[in-house]
CSV table of N, CA and C in Angstrom, one decimal:
chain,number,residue,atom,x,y,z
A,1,UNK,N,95.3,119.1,109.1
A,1,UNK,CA,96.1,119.3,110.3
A,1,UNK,C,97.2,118.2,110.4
A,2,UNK,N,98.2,118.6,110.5
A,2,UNK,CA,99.7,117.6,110.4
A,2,UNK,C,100.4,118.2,111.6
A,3,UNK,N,100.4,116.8,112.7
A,3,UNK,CA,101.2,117.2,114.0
A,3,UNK,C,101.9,115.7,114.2
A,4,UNK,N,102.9,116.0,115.4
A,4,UNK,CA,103.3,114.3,115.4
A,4,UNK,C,104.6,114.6,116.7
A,5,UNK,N,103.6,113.2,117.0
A,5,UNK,CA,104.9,113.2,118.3
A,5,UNK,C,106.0,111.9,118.6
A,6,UNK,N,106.0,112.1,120.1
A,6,UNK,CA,107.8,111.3,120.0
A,6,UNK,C,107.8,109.8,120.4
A,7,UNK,N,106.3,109.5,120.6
A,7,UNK,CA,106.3,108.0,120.6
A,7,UNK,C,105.7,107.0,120.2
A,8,UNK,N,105.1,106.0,120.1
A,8,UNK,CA,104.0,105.5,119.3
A,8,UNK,C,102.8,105.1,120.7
A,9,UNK,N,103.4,105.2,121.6
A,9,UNK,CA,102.4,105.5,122.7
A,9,UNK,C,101.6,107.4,122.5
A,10,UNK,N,102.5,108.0,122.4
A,10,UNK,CA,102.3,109.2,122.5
A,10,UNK,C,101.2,109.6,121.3
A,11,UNK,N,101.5,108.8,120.3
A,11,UNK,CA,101.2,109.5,118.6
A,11,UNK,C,99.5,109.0,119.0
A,12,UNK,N,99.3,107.4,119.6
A,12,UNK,CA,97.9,107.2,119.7
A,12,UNK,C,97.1,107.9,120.5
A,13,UNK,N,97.9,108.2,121.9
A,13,UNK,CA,97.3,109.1,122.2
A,13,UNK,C,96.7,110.6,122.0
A,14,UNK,N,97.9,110.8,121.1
A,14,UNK,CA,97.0,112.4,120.2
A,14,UNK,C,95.4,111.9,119.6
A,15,UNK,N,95.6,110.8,118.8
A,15,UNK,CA,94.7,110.4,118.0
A,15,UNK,C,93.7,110.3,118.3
A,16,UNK,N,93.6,109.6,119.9
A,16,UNK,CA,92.5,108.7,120.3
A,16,UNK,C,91.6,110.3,120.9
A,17,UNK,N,92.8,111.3,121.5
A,17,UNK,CA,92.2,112.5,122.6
A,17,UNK,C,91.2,113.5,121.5
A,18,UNK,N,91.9,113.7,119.6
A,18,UNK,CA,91.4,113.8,118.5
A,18,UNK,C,90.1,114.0,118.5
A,19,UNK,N,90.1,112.5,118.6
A,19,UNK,CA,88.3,111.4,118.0
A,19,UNK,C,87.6,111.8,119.5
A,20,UNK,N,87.8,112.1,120.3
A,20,UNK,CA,87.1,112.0,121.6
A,20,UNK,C,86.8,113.7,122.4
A,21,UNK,N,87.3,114.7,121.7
A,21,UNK,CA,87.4,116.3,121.9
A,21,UNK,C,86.3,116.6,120.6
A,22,UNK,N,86.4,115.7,119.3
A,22,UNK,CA,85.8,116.4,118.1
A,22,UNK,C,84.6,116.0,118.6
A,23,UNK,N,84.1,114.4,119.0
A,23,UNK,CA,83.0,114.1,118.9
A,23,UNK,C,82.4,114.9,120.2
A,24,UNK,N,83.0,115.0,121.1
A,24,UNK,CA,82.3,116.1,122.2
A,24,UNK,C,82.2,117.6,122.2
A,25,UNK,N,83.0,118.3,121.1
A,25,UNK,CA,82.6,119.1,120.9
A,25,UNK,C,81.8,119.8,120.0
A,26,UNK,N,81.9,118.6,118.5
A,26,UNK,CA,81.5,118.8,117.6
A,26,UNK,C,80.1,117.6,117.2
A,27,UNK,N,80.1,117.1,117.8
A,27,UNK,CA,79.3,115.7,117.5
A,27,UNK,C,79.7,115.0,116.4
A,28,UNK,N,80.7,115.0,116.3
A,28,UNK,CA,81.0,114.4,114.7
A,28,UNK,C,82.6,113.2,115.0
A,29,UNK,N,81.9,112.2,114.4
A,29,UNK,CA,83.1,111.3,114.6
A,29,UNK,C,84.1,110.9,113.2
A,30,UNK,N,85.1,110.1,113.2
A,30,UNK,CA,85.9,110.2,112.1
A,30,UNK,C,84.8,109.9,110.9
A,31,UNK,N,85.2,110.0,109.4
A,31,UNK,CA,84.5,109.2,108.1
A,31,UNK,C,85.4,107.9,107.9
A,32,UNK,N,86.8,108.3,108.9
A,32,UNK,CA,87.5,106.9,108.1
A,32,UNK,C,88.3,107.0,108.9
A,33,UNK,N,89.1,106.2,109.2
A,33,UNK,CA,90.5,106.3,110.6
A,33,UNK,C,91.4,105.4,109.8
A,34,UNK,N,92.7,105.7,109.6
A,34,UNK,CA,93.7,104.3,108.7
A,34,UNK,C,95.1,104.8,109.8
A,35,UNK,N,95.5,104.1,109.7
A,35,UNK,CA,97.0,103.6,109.8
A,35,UNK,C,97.1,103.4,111.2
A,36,UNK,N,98.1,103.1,111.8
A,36,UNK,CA,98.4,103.1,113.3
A,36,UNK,C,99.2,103.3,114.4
A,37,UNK,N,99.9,103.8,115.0
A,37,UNK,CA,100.9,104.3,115.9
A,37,UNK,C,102.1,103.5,115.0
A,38,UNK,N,102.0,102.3,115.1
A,38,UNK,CA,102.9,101.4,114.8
A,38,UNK,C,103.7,101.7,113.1
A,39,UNK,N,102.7,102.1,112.1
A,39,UNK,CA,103.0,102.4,111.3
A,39,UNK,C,103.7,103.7,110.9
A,40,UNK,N,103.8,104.6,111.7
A,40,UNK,CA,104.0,105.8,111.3
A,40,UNK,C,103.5,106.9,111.5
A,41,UNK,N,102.2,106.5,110.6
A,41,UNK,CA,101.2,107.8,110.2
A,41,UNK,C,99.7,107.1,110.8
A,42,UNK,N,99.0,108.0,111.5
A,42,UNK,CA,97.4,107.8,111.6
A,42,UNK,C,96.8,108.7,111.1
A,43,UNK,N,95.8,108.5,110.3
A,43,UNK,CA,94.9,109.5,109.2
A,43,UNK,C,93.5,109.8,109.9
A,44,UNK,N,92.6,110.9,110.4
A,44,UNK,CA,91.3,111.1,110.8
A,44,UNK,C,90.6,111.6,109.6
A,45,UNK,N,89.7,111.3,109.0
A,45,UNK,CA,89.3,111.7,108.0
A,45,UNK,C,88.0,112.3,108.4
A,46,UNK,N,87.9,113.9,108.8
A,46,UNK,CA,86.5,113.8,108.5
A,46,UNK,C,85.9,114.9,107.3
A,47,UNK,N,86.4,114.4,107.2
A,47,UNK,CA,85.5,114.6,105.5
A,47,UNK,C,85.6,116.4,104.8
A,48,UNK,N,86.0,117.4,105.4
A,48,UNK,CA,86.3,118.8,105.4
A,48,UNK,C,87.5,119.1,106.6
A,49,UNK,N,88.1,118.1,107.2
A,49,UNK,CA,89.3,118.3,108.0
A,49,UNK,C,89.6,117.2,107.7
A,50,UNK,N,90.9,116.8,107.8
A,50,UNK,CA,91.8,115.7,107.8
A,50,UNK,C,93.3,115.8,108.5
A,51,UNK,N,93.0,115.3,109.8
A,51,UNK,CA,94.2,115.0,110.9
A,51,UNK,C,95.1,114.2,110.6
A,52,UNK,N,96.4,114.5,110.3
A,52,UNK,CA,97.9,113.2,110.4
A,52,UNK,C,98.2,113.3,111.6
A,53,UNK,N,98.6,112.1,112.4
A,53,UNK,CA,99.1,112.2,113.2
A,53,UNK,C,100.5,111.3,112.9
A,54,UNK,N,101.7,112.2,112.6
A,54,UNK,CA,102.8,111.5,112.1
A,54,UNK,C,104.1,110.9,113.2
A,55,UNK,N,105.1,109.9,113.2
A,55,UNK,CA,106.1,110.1,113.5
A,55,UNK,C,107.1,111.2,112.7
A,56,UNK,N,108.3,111.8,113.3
A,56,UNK,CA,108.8,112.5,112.9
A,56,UNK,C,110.1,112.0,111.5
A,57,UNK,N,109.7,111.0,111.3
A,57,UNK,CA,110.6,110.6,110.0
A,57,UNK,C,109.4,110.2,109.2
A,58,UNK,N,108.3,110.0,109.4
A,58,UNK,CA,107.1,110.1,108.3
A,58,UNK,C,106.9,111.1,107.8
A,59,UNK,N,107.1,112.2,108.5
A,59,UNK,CA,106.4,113.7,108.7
A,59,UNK,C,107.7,114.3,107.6
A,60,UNK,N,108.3,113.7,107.9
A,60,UNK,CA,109.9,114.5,106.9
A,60,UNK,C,109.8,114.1,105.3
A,61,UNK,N,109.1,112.6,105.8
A,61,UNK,CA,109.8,111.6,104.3
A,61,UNK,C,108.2,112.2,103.3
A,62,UNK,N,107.0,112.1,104.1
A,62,UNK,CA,106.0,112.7,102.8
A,62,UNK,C,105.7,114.0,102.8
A,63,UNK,N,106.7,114.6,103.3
A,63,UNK,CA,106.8,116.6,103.5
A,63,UNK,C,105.3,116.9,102.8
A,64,UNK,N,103.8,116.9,103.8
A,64,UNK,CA,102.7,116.9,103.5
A,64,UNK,C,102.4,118.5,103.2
A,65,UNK,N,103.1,119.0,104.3
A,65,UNK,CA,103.2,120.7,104.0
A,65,UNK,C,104.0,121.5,103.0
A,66,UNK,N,105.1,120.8,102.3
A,66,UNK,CA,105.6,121.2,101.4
A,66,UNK,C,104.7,120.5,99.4
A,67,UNK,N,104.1,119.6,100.3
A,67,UNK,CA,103.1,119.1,99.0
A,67,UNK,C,102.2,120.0,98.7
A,68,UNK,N,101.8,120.3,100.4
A,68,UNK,CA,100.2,120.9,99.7
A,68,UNK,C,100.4,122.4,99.8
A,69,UNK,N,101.7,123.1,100.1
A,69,UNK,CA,101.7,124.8,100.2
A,69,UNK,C,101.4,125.7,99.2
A,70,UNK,N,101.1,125.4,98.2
A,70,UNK,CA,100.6,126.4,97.4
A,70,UNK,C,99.1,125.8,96.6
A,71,UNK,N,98.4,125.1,97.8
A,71,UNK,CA,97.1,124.7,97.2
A,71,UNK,C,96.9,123.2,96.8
A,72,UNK,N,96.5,123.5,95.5
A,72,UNK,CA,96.3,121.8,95.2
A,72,UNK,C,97.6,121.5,94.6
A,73,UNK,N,97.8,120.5,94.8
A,73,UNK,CA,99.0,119.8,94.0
A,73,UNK,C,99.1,119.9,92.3
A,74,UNK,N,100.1,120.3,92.1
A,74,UNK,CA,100.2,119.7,89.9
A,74,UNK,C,100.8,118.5,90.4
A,75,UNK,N,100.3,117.5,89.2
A,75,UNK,CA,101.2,116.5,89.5
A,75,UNK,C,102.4,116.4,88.5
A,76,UNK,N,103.4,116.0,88.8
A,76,UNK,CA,104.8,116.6,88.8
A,76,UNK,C,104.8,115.1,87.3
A,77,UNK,N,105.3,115.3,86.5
A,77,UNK,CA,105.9,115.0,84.8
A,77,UNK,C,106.2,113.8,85.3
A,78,UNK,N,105.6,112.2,84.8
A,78,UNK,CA,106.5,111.0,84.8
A,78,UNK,C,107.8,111.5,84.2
A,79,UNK,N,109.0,111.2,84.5
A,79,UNK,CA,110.0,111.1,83.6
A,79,UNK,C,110.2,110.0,82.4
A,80,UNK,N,110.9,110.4,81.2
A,80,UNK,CA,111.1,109.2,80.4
A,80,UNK,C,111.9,108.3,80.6
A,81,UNK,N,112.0,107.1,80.4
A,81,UNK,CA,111.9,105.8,80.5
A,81,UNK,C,113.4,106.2,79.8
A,82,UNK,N,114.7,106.1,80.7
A,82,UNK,CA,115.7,105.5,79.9
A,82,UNK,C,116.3,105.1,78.6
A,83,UNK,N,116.6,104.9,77.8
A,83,UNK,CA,116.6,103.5,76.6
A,83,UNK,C,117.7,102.8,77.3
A,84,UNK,N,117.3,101.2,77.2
A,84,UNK,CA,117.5,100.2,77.4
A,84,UNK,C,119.2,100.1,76.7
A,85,UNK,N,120.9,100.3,77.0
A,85,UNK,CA,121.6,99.9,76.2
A,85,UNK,C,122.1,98.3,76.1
A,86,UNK,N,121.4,97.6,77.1
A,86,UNK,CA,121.4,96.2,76.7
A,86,UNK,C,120.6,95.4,75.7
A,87,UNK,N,120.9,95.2,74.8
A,87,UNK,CA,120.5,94.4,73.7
A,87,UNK,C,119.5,93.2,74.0
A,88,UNK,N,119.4,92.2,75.2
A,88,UNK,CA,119.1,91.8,75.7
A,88,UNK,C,118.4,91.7,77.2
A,89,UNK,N,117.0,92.1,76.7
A,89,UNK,CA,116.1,92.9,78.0
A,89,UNK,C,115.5,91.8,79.1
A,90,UNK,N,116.3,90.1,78.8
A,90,UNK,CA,116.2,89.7,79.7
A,90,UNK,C,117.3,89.3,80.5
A,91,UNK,N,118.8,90.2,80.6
A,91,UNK,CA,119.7,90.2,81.3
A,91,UNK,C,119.5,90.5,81.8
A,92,UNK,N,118.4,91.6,82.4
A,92,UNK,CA,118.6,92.3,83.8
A,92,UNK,C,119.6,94.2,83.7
A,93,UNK,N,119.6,94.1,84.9
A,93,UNK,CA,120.4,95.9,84.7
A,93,UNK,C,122.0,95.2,85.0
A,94,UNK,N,122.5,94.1,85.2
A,94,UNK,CA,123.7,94.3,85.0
A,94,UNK,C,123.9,92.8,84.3
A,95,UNK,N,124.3,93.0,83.1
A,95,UNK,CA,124.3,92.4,82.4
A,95,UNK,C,125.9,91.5,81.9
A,96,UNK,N,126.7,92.0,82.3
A,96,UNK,CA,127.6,91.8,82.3
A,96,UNK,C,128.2,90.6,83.6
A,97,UNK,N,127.1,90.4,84.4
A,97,UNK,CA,127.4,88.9,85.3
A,97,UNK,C,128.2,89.6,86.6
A,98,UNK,N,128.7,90.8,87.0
A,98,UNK,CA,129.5,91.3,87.6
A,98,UNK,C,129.1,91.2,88.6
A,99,UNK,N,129.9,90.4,90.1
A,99,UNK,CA,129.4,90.6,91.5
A,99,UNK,C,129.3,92.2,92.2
A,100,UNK,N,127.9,91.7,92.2
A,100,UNK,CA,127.7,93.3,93.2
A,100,UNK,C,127.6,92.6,94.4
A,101,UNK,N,127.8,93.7,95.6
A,101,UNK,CA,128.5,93.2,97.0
A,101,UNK,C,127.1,93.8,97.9
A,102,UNK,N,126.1,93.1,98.2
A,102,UNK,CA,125.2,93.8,98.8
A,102,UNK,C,124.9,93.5,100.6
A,103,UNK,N,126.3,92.7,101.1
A,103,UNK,CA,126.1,92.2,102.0
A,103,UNK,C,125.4,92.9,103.3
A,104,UNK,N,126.1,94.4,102.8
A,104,UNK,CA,126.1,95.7,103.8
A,104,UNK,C,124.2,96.2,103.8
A,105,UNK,N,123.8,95.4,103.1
A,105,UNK,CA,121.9,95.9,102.7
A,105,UNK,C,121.4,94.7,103.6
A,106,UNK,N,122.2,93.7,104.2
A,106,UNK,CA,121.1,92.8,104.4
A,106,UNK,C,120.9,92.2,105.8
A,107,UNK,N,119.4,92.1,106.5
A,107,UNK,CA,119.5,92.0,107.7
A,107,UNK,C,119.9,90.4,108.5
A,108,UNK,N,120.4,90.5,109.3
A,108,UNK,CA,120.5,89.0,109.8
A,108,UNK,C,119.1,88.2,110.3
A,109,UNK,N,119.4,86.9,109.8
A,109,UNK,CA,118.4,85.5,109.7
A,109,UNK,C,118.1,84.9,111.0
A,110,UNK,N,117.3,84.8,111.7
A,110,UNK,CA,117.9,83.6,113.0
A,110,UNK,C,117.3,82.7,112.3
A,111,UNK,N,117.6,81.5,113.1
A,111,UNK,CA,118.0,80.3,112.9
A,111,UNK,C,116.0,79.7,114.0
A,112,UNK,N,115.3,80.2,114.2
A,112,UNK,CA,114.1,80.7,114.8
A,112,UNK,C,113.8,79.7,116.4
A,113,UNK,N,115.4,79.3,116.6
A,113,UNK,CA,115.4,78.5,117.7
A,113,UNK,C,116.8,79.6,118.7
A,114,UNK,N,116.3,81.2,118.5
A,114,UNK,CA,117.1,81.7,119.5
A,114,UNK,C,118.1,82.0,118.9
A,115,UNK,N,119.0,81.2,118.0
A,115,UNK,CA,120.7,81.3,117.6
A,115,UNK,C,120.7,82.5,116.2
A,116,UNK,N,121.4,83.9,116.8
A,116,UNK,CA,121.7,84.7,116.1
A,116,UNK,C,122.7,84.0,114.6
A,117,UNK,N,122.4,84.3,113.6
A,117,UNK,CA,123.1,84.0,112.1
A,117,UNK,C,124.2,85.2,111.8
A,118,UNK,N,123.9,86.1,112.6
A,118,UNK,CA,125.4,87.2,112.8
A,118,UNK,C,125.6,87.7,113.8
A,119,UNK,N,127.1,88.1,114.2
A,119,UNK,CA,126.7,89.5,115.5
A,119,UNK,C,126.0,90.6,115.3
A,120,UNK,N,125.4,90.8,114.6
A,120,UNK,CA,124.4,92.2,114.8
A,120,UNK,C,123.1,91.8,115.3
A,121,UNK,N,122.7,90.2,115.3
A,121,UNK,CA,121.6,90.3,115.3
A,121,UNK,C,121.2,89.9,116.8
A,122,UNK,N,119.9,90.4,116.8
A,122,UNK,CA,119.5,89.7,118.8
A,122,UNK,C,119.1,88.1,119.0
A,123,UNK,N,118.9,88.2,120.1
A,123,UNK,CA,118.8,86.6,120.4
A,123,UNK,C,117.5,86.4,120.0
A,124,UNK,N,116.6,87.1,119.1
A,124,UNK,CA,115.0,86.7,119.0
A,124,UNK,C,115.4,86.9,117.3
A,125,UNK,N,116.7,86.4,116.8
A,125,UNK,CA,116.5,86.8,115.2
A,125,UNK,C,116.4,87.8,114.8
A,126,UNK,N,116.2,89.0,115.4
A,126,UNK,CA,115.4,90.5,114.7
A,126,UNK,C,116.7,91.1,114.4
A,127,UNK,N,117.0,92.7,114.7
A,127,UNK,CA,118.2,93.2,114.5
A,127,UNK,C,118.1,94.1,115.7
A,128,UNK,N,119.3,93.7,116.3
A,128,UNK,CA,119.4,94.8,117.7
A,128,UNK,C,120.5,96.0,117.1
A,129,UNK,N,119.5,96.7,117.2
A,129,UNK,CA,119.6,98.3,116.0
A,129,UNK,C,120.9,99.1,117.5
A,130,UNK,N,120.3,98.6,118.6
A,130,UNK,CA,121.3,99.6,120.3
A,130,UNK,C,122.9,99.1,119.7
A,131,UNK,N,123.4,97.3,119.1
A,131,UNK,CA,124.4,97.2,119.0
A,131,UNK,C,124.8,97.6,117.7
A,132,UNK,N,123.9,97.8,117.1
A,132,UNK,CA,124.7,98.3,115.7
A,132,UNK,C,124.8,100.5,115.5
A,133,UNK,N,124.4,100.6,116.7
A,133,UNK,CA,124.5,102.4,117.0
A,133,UNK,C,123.3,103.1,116.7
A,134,UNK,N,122.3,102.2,116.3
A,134,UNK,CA,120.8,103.5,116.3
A,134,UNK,C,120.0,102.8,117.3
A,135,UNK,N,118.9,103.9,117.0
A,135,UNK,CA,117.4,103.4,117.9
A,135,UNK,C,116.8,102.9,116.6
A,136,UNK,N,115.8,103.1,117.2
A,136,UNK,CA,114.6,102.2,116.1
A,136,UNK,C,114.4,103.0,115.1
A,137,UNK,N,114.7,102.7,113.9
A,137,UNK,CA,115.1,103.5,113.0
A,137,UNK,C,113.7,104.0,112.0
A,138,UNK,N,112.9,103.8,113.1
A,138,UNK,CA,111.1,104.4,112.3
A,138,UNK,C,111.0,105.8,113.3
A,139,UNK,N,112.2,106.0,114.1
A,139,UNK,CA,111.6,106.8,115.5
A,139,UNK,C,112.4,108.0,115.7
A,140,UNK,N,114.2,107.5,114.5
A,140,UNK,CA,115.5,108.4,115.1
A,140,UNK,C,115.0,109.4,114.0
């Protein structure tokens, strides 16, 4: 069963109402419980049913129903390994010394006494995602 809702309040409470409808109706409680609102995904394991309770960018990113729709999984061909055209396999992948510009990948630092290290970031260090134009980007 793969279902998922719009909050991380909301997601535990699927989970928790889950564990508490099976065991009253079924007497049977999880074999194993993993993950947590916070993370994404919550897993009920009982052992001949297995409950996700996902957010909706979990639910997208491990397309559980497009894995498992025609049964069991094949598992899909490692691909081959490139060949290496650097001569030297301890250059790295750019070998040639060339600045790459990664500035745009990287989050800001605080200074852990309050003082943002860029404008994007909030007064607690972290990244205030509202000034840079998303929500919480485990949630959009």
């Amino acid at each position: 069963i793969v279902c998922c809702g719009n909050s991380r309040p909301q997601n535990q409470a699927i989970a928790t109402n889950v564990c508490d409808e099976v065991e009253e109706l079924h007497d049977r409680i999880p074999e194993s419980k993993q993950g947590t609102a916070e993370s994404g995904w919550i897993l009920l394991d009982y052992g001949d049913v297995i409950v996700h309770v996902m957010t909706p960018k979990s639910r997208a990113f491990y397309d559980l129903e497009g894995f498992w729709k025609n049964g069991d999984p094949k598992p899909k061909p490692k691909p081959k390994p490139k060949p290496n055209p650097n001569p030297n396999p301890d250059a790295g992948p750019n070998p040639e010394g060339k600045r790459i510009d990664i500035e745009h990948l990287l989050l800001p630092n605080g200074d852990g006494q309050g003082q943002e290290s860029t404008p994007s970031g909030s007064a607690d260090g972290g990244v205030d995602f509202q000034q840079m134009g998303e929500d919480d980007p485990f949630w959009s």
